[in-house]
Short mmCIF file of C-alpha atoms in Angstrom, two decimals:
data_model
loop_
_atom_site.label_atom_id
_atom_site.label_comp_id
_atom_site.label_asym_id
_atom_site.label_seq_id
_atom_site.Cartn_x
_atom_site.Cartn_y
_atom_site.Cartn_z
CA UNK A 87 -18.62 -19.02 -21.27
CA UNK A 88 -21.47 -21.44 -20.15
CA UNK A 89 -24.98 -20.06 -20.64
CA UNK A 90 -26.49 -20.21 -17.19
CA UNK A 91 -29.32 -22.45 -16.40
CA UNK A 92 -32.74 -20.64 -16.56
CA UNK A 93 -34.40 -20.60 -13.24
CA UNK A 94 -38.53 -19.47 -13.47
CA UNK A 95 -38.31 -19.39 -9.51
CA UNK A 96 -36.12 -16.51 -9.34
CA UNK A 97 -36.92 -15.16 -12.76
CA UNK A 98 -41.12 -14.67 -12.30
CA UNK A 99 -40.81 -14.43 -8.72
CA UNK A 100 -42.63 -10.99 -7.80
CA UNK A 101 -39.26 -8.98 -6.64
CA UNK A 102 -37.45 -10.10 -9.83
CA UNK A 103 -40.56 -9.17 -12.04
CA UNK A 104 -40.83 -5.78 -10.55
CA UNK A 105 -37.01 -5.59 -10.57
CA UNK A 106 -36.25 -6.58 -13.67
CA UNK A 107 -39.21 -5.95 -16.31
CA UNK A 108 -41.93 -3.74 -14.30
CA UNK A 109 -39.47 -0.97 -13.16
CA UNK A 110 -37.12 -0.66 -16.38
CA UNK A 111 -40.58 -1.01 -18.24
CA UNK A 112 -42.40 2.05 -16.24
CA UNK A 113 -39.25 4.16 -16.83
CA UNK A 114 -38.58 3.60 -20.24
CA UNK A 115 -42.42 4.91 -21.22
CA UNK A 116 -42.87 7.32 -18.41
CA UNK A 117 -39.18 8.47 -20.70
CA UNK A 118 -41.11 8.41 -24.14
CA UNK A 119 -44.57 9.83 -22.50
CA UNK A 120 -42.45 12.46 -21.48
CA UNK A 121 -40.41 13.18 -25.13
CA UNK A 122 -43.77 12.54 -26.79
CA UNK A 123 -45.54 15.31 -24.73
CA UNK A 124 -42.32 17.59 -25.37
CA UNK A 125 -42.57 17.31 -28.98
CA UNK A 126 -46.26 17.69 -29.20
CA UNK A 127 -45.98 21.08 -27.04
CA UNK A 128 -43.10 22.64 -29.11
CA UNK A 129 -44.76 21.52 -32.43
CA UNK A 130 -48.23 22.60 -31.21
CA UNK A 131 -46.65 26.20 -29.91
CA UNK A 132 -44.21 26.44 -32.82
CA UNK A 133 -41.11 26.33 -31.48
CA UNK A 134 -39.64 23.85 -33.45
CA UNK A 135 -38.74 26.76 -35.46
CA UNK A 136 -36.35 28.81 -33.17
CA UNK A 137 -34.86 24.89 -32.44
CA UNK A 138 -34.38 24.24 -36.61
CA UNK A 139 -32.39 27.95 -36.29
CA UNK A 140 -29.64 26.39 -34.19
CA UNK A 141 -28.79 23.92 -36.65
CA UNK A 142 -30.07 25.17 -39.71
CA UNK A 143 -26.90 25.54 -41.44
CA UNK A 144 -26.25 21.99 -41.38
CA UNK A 145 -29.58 21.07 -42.65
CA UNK A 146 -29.16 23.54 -45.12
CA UNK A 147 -26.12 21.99 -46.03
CA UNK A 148 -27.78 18.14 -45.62
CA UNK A 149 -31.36 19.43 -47.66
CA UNK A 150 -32.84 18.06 -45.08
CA UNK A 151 -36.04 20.13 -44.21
CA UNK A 152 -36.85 22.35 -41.15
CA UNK A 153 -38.15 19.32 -38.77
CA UNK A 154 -34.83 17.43 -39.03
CA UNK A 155 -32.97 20.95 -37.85
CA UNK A 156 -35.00 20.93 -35.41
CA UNK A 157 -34.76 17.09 -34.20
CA UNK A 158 -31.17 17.56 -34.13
CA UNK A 159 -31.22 20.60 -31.60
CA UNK A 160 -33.65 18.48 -28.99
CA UNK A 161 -31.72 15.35 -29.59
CA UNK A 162 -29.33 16.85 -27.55
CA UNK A 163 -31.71 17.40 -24.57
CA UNK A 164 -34.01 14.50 -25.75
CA UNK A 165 -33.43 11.62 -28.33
CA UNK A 166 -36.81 10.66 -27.40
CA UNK A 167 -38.51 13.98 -27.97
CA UNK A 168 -36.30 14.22 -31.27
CA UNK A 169 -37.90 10.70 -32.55
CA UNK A 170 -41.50 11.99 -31.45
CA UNK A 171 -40.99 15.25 -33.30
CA UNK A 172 -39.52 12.98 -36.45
CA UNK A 173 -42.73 10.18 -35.66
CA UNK A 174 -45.36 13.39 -36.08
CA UNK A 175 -43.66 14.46 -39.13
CA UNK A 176 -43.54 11.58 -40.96
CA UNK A 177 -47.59 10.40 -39.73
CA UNK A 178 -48.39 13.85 -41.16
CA UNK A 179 -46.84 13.33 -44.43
CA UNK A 180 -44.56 16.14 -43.93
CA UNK A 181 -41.03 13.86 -44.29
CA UNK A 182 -40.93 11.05 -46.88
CA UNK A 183 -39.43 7.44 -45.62
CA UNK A 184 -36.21 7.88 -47.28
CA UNK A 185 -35.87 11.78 -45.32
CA UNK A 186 -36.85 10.50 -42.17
CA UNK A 187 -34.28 7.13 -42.77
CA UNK A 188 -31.77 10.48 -43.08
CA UNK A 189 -33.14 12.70 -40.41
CA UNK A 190 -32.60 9.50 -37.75
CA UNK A 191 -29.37 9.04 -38.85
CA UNK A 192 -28.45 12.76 -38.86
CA UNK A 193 -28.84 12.72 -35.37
CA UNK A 194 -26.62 10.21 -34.54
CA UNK A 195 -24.32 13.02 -32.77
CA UNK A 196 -26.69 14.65 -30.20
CA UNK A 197 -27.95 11.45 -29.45
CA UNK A 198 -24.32 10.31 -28.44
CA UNK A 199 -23.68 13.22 -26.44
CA UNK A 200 -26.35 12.93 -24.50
CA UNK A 201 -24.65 10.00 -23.01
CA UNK A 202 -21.39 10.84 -23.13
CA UNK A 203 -20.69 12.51 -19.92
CA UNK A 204 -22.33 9.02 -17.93
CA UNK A 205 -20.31 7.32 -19.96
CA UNK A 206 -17.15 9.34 -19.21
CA UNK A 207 -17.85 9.30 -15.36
CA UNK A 208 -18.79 5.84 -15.57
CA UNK A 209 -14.85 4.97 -17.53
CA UNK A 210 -12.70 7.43 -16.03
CA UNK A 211 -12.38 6.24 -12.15
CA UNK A 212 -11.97 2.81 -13.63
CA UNK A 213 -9.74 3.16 -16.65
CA UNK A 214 -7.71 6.87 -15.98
CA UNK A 215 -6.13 7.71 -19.31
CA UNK A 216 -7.57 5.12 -21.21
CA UNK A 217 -10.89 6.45 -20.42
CA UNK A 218 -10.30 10.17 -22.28
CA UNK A 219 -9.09 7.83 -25.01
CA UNK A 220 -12.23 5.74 -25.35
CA UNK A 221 -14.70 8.00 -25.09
CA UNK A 222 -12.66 10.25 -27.97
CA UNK A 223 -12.67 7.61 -30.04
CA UNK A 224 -16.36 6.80 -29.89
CA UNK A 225 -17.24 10.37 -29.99
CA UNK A 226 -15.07 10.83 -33.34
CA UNK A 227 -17.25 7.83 -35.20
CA UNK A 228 -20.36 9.94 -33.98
CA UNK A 229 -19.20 12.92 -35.56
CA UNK A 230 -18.55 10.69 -38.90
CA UNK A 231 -21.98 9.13 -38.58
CA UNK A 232 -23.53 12.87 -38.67
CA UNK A 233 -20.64 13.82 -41.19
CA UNK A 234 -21.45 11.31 -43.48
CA UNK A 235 -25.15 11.74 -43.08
CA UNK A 236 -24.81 15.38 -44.68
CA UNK A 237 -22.99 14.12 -47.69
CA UNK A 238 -25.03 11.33 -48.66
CA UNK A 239 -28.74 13.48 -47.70
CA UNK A 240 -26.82 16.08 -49.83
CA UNK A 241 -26.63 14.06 -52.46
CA UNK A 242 -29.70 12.13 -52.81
CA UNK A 243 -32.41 15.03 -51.58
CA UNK A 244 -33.35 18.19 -53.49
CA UNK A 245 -33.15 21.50 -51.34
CA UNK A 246 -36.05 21.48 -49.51
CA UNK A 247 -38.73 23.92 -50.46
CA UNK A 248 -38.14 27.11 -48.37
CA UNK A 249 -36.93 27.85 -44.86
CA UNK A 250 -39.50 28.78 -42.48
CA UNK A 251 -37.18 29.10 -39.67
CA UNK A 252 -34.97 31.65 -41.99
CA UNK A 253 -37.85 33.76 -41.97
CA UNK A 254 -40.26 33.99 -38.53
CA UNK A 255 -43.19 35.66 -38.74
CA UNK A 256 -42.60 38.51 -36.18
CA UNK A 257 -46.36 39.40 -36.32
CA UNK A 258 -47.70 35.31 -35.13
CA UNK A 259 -49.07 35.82 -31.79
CA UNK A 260 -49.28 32.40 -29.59
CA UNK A 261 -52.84 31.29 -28.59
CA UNK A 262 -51.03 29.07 -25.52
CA UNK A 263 -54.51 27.90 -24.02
CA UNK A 264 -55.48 26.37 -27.27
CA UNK A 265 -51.85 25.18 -28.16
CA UNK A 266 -51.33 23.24 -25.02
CA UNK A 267 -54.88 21.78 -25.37
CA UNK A 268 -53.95 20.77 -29.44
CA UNK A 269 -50.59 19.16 -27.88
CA UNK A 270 -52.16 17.41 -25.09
CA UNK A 271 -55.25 16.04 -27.45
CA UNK A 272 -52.81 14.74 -29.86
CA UNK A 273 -50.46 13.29 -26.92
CA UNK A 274 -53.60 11.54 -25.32
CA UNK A 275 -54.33 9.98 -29.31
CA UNK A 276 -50.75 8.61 -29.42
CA UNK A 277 -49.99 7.59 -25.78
CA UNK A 278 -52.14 4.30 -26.00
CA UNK A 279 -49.83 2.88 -29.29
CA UNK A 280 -47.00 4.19 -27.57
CA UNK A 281 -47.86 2.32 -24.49
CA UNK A 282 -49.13 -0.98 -27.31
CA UNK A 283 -46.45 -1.57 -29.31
CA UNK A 284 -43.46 -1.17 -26.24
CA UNK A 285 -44.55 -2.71 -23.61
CA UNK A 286 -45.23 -6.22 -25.40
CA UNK A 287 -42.10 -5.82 -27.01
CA UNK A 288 -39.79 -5.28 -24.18
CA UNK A 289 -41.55 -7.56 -22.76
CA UNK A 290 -40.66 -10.36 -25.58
CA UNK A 291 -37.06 -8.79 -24.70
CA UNK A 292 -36.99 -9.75 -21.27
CA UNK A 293 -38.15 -13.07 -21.88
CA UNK A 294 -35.57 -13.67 -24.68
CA UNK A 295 -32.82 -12.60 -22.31
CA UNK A 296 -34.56 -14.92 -19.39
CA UNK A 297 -34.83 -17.59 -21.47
CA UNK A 298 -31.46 -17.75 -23.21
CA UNK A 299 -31.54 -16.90 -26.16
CA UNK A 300 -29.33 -13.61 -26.30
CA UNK A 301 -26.88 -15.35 -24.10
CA UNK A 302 -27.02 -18.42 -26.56
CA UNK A 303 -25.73 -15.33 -29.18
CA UNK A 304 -23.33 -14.18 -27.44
CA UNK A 305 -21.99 -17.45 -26.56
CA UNK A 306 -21.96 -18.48 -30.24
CA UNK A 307 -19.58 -15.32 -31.37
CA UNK A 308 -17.42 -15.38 -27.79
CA UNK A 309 -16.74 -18.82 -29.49
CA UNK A 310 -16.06 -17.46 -33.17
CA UNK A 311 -13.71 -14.82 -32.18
CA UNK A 312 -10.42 -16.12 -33.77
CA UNK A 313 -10.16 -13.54 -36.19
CA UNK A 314 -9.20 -11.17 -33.31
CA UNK A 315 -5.92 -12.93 -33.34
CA UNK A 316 -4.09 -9.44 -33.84
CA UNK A 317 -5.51 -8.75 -29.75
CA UNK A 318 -3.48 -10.16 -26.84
CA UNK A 319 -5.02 -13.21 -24.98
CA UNK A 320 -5.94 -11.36 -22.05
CA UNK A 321 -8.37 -8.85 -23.80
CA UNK A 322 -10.75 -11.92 -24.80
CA UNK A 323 -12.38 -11.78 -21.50
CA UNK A 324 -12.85 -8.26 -21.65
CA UNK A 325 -14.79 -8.60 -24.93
CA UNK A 326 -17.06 -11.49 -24.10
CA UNK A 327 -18.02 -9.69 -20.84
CA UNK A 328 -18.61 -6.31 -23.02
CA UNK A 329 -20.91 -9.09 -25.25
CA UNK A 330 -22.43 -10.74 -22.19
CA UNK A 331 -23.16 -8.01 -19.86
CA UNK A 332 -22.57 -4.23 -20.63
CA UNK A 333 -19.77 -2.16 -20.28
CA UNK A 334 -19.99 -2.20 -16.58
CA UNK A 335 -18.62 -5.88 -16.10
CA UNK A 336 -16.19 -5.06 -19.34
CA UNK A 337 -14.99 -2.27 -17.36
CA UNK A 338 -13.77 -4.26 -14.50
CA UNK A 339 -12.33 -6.49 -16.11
CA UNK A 340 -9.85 -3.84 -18.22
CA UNK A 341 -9.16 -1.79 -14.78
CA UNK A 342 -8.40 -5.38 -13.15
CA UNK A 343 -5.79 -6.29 -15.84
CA UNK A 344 -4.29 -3.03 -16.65
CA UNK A 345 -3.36 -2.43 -12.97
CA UNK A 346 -1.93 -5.67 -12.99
CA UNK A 347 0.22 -4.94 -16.18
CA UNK A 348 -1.49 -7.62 -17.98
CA UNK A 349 -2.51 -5.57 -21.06
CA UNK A 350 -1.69 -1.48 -22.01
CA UNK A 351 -3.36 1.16 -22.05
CA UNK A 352 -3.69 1.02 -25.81
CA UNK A 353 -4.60 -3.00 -25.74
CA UNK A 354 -7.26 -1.90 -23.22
CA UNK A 355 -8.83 0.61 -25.62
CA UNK A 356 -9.02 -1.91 -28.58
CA UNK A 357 -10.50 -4.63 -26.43
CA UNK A 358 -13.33 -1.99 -25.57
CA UNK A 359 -13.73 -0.99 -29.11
CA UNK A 360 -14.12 -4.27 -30.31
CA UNK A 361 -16.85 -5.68 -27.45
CA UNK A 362 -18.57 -1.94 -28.22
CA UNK A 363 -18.65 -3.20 -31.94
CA UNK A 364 -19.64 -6.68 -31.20
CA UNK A 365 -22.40 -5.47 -28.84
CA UNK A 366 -24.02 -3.62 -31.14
CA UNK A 367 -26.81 -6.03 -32.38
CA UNK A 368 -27.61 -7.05 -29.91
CA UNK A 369 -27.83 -3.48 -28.08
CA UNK A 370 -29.67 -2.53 -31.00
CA UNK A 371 -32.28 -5.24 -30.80
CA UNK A 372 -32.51 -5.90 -26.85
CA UNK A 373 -32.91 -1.19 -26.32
CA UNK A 374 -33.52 0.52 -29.12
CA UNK A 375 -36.49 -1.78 -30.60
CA UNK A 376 -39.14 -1.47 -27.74
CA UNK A 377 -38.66 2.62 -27.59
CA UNK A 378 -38.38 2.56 -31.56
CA UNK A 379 -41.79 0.96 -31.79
CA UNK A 380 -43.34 3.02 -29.35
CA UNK A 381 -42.60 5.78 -31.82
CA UNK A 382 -42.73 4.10 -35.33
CA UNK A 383 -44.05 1.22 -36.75
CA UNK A 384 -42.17 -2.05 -35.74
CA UNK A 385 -41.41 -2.51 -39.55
CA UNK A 386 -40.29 1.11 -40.36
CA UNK A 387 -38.27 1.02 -36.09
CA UNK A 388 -36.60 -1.92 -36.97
CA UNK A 389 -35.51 -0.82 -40.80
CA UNK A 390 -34.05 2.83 -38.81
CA UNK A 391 -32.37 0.41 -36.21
CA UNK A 392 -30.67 -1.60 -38.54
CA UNK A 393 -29.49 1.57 -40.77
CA UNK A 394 -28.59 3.31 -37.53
CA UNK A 395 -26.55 0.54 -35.72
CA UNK A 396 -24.80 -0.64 -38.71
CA UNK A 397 -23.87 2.81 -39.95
CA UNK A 398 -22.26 2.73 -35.76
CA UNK A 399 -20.96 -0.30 -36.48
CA UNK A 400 -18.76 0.69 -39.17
CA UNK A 401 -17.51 4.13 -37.77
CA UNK A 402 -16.54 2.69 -34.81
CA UNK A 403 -14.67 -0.34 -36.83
CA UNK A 404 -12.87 2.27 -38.84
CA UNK A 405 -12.03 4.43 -36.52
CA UNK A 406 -11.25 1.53 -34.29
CA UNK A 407 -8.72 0.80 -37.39
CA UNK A 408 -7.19 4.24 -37.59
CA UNK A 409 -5.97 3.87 -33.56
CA UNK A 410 -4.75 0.45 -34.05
CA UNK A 411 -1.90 1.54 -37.11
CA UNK A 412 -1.63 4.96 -35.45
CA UNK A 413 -0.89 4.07 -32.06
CA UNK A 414 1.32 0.98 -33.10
#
């Protein structure tokens, strides 16, 4: 796979700048502007409270306090909102490093459902079958991420000091004028690092990609994939397009080949696994860094990156594992 030539014509032209970087940029903060504002409103209102009821038996379970119930229910409207509400908490000394290392992880299942009915639609024209398969698979290594995030918190945190949300306060009356005024003051304080630490970043993205240099990566393990002898020949260009440019070109590809006959159904799903598991540094660095830092600091977003894409990593390989023997 030959890198392709960098072109600063087409690249920096205007179109491609607005195309490319200014458009993806505005939407991903007018995205966290938007989660940051939700979390400051239900915090400042306190509704994080009747949110930390829904899955307050699994925190319970996880000692993890009321704020990481609480993340977990909006991570399935809002990963976003869920990181600002876990960002406030931790700035206000309310959750310890190691607790909100836990909380982020905890969420790993909302945060995958939230995109699992794109990706579903996105698979099943293409794929059929293999599509209900694939998206199973990757929602089953969720569920272990979140699984194994209440055994090890379980294990490692003391039961957090009450339960707030057991016990409401029937008699709290909501001042909403002076709430939405707290939430919008503290929103207007965190908006400008927001805005500092992402844009610069995705913008060091952008040039990384223009430049080379994740297609120089990519190139370098399409090139070291030996070790995936056990896969037929055919599903190597299904991989390295999964590495070089999303699932949408990977997708193609395994439609193109499986209505051909070239591969099955079942050689189809591994060669997805695999380019899902391959991806995922550099999905991790090239996504989840810029909105990470908008939220934490780039030291503390990329230590919760690294935790959360490797603890992905390894679900999906062993999972991945578990299909290969059981479907032989």
């Amino acid at each position: 796979m030959p890198v392709q030539p960098f072109s600063a014509e087409t690249a920096f032209s205007l179109p491609a700048l607005w195309h490319a970087l200014g458009w993806p940029l505005l939407r991903l903060l007018m995205g966290m502007a938007a989660g940051l504002l939700i979390a400051n409103v239900l915090e400042a209102l306190r509704w994080t409270r009747h949110l930390a009821r829904l899955a307050a038996p699994l925190a319970r379970l996880a000692h993890l306090r009321e704020v990481a119930g609480a993340s977990f229910s909006l991570a399935f409207v809002s990963p976003a909102a869920a990181n600002g509400l876990l960002s406030d908490s931790h700035n206000m000394g309310e959750l310890s490093g190691k607790e909100l290392m836990l909380a982020n992880l905890f969420n790993s299942l909302p945060a995958y459902m939230v995109h699992t009915p794109t990706i579903f639609l996105l698979t099943w024209p293409v794929l059929g079958m293999p599509a209900v398969i694939y998206v199973g698979l990757t929602l089953v290594a969720a569920v272990g991420r979140t699984a194994f995030t209440v055994v090890l918190a379980r294990r490692i945190l003391p039961p957090p000091p009450g339960c707030t949300a057991c016990k409401p306060d029937s008699s709290e009356r909501t001042d909403w004028n002076a709430a939405l005024r707290k939430a919008w003051k503290r929103f207007m304080r965190r908006l400008p690092k927001l805005v500092y630490f992402t844009a610069p970043i995705y913008v060091l993205m952008y040039l990384l990609q223009q430049f080379g240099y994740f297609a120089l990566a990519e190139h370098w393990l399409s090139q070291h994939m030996s070790w995936l002898s056990f896969l037929k020949p055919q599903a190597m260009g299904i991989i390295v397009l999964h590495l070089a440019a999303e699932l949408g070109a990977a997708l193609g590809a395994a439609g193109s080949v499986l209505q051909t006959g070239g591969l099955s159904p079942r050689d189809v799903v591994l060669a997805l696994m695999v380019g899902n598991i391959l991806s995922t540094p550099m999905r991790g660095i090239r996504h989840q860094l810029p909105s990470y830092s908008g939220f934490f600091r780039p030291a503390l977003a990329l230590r919760l990156i690294l935790a959360n894409q490797g603890l992905r990593a390894v679900s999906m390989t062993i999972v991945t594992i578990i299909y290969y023997y059981a479907s032989a």
